[in-house]
Coordinates of C-alpha atoms and ligand atoms in Angstrom, one line a residue:
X58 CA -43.1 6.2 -25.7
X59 CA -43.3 6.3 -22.1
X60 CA -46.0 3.2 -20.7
X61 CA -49.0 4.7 -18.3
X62 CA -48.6 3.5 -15.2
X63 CA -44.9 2.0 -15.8
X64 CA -42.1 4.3 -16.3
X65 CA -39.2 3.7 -18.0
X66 CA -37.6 0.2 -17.3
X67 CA -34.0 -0.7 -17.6
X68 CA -34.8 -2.8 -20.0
X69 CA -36.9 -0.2 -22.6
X70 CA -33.6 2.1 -21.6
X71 CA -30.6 -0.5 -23.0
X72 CA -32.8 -1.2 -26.0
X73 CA -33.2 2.5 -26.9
X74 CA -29.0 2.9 -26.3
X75 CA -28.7 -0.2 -28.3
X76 CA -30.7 1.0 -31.2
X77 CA -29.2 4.4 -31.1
X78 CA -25.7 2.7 -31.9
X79 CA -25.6 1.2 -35.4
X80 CA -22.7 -1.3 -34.6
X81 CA -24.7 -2.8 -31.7
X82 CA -24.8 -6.8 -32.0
X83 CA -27.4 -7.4 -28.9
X84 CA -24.8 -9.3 -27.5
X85 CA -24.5 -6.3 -24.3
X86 CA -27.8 -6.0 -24.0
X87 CA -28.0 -9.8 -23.3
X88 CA -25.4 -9.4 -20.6
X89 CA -26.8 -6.4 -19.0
X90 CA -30.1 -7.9 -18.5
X91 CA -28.8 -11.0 -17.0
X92 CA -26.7 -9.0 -15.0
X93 CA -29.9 -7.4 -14.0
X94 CA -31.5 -10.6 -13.1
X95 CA -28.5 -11.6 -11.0
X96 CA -28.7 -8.7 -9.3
X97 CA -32.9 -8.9 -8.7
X98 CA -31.9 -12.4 -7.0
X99 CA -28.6 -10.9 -4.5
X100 CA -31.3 -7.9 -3.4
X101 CA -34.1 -10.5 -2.6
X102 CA -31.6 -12.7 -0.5
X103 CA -30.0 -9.2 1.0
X104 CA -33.7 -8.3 1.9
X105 CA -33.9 -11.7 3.8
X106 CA -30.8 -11.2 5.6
X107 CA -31.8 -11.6 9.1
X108 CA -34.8 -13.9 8.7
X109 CA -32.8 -16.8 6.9
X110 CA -29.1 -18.7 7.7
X111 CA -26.9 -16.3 5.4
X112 CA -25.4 -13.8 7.8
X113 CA -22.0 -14.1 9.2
X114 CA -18.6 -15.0 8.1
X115 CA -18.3 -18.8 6.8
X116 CA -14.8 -18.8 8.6
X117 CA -13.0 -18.4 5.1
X118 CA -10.5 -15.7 4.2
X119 CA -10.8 -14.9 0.9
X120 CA -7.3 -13.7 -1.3
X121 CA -7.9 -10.1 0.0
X122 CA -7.3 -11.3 3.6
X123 CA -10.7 -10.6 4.5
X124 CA -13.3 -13.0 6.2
X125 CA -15.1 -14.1 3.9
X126 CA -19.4 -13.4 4.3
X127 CA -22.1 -16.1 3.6
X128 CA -23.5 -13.3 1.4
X129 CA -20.3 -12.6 -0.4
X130 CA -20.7 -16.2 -1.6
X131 CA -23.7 -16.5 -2.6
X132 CA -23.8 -13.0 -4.5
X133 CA -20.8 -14.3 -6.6
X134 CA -22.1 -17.6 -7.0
X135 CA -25.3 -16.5 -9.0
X136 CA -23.4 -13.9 -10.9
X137 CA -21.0 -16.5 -12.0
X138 CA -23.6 -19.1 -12.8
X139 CA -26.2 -16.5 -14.2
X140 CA -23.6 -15.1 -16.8
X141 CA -21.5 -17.3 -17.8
X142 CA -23.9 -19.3 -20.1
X143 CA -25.1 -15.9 -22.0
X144 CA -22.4 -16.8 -24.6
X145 CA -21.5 -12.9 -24.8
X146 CA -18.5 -13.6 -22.0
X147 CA -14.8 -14.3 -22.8
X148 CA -14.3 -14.4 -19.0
X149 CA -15.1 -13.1 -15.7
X150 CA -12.8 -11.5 -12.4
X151 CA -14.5 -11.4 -9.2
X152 CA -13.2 -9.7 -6.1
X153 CA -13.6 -13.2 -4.7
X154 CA -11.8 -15.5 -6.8
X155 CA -7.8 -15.5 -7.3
X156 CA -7.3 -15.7 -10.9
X157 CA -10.0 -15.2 -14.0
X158 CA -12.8 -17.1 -14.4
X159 CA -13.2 -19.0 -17.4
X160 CA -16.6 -19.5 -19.6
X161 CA -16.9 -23.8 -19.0
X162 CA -16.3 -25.6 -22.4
X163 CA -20.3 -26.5 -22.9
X164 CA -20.8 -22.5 -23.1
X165 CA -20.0 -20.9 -25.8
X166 CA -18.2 -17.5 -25.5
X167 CA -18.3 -13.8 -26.4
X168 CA -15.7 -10.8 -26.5
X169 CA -16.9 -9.1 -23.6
X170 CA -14.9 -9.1 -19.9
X171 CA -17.1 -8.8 -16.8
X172 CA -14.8 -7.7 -13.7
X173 CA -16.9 -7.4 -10.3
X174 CA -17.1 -6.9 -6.8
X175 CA -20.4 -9.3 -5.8
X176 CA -20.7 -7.7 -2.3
X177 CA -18.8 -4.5 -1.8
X178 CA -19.3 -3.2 2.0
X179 CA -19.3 -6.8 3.3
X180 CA -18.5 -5.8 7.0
X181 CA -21.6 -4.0 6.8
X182 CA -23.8 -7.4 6.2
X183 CA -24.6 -8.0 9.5
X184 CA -25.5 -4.4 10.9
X185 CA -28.4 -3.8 8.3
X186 CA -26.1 -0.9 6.3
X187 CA -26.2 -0.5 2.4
X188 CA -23.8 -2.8 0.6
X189 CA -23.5 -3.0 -3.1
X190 CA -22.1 -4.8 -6.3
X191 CA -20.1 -3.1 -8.8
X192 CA -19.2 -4.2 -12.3
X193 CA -17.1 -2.9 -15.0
X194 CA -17.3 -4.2 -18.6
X195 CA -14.4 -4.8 -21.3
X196 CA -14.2 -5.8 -24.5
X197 CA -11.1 -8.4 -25.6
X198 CA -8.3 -6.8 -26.6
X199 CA -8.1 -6.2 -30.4
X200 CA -6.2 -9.4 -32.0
X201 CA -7.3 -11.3 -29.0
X202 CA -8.3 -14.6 -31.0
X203 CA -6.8 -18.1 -29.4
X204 CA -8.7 -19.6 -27.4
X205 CA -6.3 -19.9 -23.9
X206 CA -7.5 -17.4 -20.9
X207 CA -4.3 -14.8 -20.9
X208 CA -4.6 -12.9 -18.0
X209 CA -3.2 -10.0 -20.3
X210 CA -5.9 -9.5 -22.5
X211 CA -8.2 -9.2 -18.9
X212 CA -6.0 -6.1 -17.7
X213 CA -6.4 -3.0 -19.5
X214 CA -6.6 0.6 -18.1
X215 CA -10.1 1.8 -16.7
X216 CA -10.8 4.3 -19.9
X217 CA -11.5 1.1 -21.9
X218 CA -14.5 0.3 -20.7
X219 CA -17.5 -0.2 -22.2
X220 CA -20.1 0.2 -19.8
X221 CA -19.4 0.4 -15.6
X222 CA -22.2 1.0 -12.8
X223 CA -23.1 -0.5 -9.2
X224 CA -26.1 -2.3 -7.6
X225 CA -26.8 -0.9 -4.5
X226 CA -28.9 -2.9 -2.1
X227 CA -30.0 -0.2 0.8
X228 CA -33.3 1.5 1.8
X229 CA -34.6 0.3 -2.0
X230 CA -32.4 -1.1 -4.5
X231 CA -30.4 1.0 -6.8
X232 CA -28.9 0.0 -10.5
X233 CA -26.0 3.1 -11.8
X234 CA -24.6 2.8 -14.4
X235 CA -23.1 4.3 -18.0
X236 CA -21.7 3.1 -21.4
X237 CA -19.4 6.0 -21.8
X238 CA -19.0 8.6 -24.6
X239 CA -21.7 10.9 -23.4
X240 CA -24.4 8.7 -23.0
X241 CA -24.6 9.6 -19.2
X242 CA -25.3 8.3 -15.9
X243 CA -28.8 7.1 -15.3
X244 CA -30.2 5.5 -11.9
X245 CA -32.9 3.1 -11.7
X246 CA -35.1 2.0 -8.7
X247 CA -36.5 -1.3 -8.1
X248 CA -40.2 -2.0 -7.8
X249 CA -40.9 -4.9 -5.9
X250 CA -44.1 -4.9 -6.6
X251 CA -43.4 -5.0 -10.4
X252 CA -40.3 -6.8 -10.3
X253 CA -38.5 -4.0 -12.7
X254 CA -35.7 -1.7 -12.4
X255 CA -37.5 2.2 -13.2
X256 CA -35.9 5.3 -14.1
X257 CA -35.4 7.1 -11.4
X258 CA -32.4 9.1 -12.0
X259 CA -32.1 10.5 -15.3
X260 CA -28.7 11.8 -16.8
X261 CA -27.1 12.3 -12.6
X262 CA -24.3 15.0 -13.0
X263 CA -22.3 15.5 -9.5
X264 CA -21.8 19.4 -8.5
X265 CA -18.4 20.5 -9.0
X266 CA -17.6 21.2 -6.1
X267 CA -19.6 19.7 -2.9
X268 CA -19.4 19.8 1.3
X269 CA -18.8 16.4 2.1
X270 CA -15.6 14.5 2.7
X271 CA -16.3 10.8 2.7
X272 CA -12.8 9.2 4.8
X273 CA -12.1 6.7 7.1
X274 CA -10.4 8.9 9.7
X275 CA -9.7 6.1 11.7
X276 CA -6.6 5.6 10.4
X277 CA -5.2 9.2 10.5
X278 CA -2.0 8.1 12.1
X279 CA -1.2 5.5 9.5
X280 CA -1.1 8.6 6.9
X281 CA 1.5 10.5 5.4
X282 CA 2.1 14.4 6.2
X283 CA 0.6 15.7 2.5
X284 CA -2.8 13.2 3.1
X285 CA -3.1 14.7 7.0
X286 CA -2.7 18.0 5.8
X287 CA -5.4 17.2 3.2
X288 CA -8.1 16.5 5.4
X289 CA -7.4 19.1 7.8
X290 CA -8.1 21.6 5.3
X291 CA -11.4 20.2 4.5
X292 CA -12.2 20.6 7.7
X293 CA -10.7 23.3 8.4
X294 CA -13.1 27.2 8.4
X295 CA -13.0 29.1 5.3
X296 CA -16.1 31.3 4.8
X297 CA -14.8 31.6 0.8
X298 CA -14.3 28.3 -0.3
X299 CA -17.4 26.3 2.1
X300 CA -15.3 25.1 4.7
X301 CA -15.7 23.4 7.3
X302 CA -17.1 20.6 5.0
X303 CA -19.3 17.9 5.6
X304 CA -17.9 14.4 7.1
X305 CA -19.8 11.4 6.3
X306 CA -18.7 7.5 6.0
X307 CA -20.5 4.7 6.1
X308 CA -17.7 2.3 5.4
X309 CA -19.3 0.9 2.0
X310 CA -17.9 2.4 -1.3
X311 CA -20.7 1.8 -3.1
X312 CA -22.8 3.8 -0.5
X313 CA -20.5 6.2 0.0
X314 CA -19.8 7.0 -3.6
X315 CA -23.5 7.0 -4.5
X316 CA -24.3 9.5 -1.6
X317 CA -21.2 12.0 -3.0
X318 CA -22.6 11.1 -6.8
X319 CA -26.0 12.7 -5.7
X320 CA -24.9 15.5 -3.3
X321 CA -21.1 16.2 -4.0
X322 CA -18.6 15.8 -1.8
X323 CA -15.2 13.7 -2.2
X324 CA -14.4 10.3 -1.7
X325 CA -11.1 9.1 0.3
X326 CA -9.0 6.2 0.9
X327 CA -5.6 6.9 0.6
X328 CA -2.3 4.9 0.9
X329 CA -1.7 4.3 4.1
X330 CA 0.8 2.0 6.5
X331 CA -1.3 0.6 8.2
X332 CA -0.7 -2.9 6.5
X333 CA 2.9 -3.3 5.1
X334 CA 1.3 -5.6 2.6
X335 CA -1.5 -2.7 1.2
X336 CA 1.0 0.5 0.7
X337 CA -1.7 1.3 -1.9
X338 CA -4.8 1.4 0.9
X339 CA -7.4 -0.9 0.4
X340 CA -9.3 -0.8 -2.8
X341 CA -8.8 -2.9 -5.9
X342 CA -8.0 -0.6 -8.7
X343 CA -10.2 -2.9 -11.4
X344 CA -12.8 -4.2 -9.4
X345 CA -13.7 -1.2 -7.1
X346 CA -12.1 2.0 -7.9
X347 CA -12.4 1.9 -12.1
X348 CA -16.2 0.7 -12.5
X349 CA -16.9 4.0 -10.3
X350 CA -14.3 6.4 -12.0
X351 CA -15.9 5.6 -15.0
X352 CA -19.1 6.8 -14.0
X353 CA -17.5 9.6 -12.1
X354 CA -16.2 10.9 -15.1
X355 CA -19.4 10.8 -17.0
X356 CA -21.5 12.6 -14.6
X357 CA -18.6 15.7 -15.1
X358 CA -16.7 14.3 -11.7
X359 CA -13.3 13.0 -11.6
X360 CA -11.0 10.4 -10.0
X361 CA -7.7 10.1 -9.4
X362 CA -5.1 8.3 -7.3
X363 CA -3.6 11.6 -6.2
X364 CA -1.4 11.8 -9.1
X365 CA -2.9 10.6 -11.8
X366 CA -6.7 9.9 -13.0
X367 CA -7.4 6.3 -12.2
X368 CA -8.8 5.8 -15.5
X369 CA -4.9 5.9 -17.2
X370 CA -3.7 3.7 -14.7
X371 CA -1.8 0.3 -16.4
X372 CA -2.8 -2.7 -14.4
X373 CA -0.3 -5.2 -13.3
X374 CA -2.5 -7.6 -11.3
X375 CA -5.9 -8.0 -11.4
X376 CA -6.5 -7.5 -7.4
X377 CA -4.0 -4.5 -7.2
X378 CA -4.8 -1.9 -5.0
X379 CA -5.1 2.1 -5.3
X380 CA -5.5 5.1 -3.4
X381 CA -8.5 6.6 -4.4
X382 CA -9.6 10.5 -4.6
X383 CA -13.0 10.5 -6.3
X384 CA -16.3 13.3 -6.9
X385 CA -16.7 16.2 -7.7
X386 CA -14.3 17.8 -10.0
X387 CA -12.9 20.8 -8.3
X388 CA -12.3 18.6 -4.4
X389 CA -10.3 15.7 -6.2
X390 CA -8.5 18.3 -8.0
X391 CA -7.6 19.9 -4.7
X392 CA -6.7 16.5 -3.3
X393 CA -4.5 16.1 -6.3
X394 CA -2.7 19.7 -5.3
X395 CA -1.8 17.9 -1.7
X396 CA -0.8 14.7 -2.2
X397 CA 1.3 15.3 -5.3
X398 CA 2.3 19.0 -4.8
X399 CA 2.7 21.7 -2.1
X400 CA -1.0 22.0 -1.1
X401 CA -2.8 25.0 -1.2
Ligands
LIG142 P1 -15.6 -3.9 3.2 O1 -14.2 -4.2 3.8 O2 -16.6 -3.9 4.3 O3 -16.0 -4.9 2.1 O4 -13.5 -2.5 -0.3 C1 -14.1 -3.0 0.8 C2 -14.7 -1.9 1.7 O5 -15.6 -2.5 2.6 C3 -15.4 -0.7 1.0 O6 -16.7 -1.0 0.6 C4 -15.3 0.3 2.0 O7 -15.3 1.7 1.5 C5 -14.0 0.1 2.7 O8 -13.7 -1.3 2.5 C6 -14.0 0.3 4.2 O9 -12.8 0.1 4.7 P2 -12.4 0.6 6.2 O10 -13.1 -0.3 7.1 O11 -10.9 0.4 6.3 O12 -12.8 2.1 6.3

C-alpha cells in the first residue's frame, strides 16, 4: 500500500520485486540499496560542484586516455568502498580502473559482478551539464567456485544480466533501472528533502519509432560512406516517414540516452577513424553500451552495433569498445539496414 504523503520509494519497489521472486536470497537487494546510497553521496558532492575544490582534471589520464576528473575519482572511490564490504560482491570493473577489482580478504564475498561507469559525461563536469553513473549487474558464471579473480568469469555477453540502470545527476537526480524478464523499466526521483529515491517513472516504454537523432556530428569526416549516408537520411525531408528528424546531443550518454528513453529518438556513436587506436568509436561495450541495451530492450527499444544486438556480443576485454545504435526499435533497425546492408 502506497504511504500518504510518500510515494513509492526505491526501496518499498526492490522489496516488492524481491518478494515476487521465490528464489530471491536478499543478497541483490542489499546491493541495490547500497548502490543507492553510493549514489545519494556522488549527487550531493555533484550538487556542490562549483562551491567546493572538486572540479577540474587532477592531471591524470586514466587507461581510456582520457584526463582524468576530481569527480570521476571521488564517484568511484565511494562506490568501491560503499560495496565492496556488502559481502554480496565476487568483484567489481570500473571504467576507471585497469583490471577487476577484488573484494579485500577481511570482506567476505558474494556471486554477484558490479561493472560501472562512476562518472559517465565527465567533460561535462565543469560546464554544469547532466552526467551520470551506469551499472550493470552479473552473476558468477555457473561452476565459478575457486577463489582466484579470473578475468573470464567477469566477461560475459550483455543478455546475462541481472539487473542494469543509470544514475543521472542533472536538473534533479534520476535512478533507471530493470532486472530483466519483463519486470520493466521504472525511474525514480530524488527528494532532497526526504532523502529517498520516489517513483517517478513507472514501467517507461520508448515509442517505436521517434524524431531525434542523438550523434556527435563533429566527427562526420572521420566516418565511413554507409554511417554518412545514415545520418543524411535522418535528416534528410520525407513527409511519410517524419523526416527531417530531430538533432540533439549533449555529449553525455547517460543524458542523451535518457532523453531518447523518454521521447524516442536514436542514439549514435559509430566506428570511426578518428583514433587509430578506437576503430570501434568510443564507448566501452560492458561498462557503457550493455547496462543501457539492457534497459533499452526492456522498455521495447533495441540496440545494436550495426550488425548485431549488443546484448550477443562476446567480450574479449573488459574496456573494449563498440559502435553503438540504440532507441527506439524501428530507427536502430534502420541504422542496422545502412551500416550492414545497402540502406534504404
Ligand atoms: P565523456 O568523454 O565526457 O566522459 O563515454 C564517455 C562520453 O563522455 C559519453 O558520455 C559521451 O556520450 C561521449 O563520451 C561523448 O563523446 P564525444 O565528445 O566524442 O562526442
Amino acid at each position: 500500500m502506497q504511504r500518504q504523503g510518500v510515494g513509492i520509494t526505491i526501496t518499498q519497489h526492490i522489496l516488492t520485486q524481491q518478494r515476487e521472486n521465490p528464489e530471491a536470497t536478499g543478497g541483490f537487494t542489499t546491493l541495490l540499496n547500497e548502490l543507492i546510497v553510493a549514489a545519494k553521496v556522488i549527487s550531493r558532492e555533484v550538487n556542490q560542484a562549483g562551491l567546493v575544490d572538486i572540479l577540474g582534471p587532477t592531471g591524470k589520464i586514466n587507461i581510456q586516455d582520457e584526463q582524468v576528473q576530481k569527480l570521476d575519482i571521488f564517484a568511484n572511490r565511494v562506490i568501491i568502498e560503499r560495496m565492496q564490504h556488502i559481502g554480496e560482491l565476487w568483484c567489481m570493473g570500473s571504467e576507471e580502473d585497469p583490471d577487476l577489482i577484488d573484494i579485500p580478504p577481511h570482506y567476505p564475498k558474494g556471486d554477484y559482478i558490479l561493472l560501472f561507469d562512476p562518472l559517465d559525461g565527465s567533460s561535462n563536469i565543469d560546464v554544469n551539464v547532466s552526467i551520470g553513473t551506469i551499472f550493470g549487474i552479473y552473476k558468477r558464471k555457473d561452476g565459478g567456485s575457486g577463489s582466484e579473480l579470473l578475468l573470464g568469469e567477469a566477461l560475459q555477453p550483455g543478455f546475462n544480466q541481472v539487473a542494469a540502470g543509470y544514475f543521472i545527476y542533472g536538473s534533479s537526480t534520476i535512478m533507471v533501472y530493470t532486472t530483466g524478464k519483463g519486470t520493466g523499466v521504472h525511474g525514480f526521483t530524488l527528494f532532497p528533502s526526504v532523502g529517498e529515491f520516489l517513483l517517478s517513472h513507472q514501467n517507461i516504454k520508448i515509442p517505436e519509432k521517434g524524431k531525434i537523432y542523438s550523434i556527435n556530428e563533429g566527427n562526420y569526416l572521420h566516418w565511413d560512406e554507409k554511417t554518412r549516408a545514415l545520418v543524411d537520411y535522418f535528416k534528410a525531408k520525407d513527409q511519410e516517414t517524419g523526416r527531417p528528424y530531430t538533432s540533439r546531443y549533449v555529449g553525455s550518454l547517460v543524458a542523451d540516452f535518457h532523453r531518447n528513453l523518454l521521447k524516442g529518438g536514436i542514439f549514435m556513436y559509430p566506428a570511426d577513424n578518428k583514433d587509430p587506436r578506437k576503430p570501434s568509436g568510443k564507448l566501452r561495450l560492458m561498462i557503457e553500451a550493455n547496462p543501457l541495451a539492457m534497459v533499452i530492450k526492456e522498455a521495447g527499444g533495441y540496440a545494436s552495433d550495426g550488425h548485431r544486438p549488443i546484448l550477443e556480443i562476446e567480450p574479449k576485454d573488459l574496456h573494449q569498445r563498440t559502435p553503438l545504435y540504440i532507441g527506439s526499435k524501428k530507427d536502430v533497425e534502420t541504422a542496422d539496414t545502412f551500416i550492414s546492408g545497402q540502406g534504404i
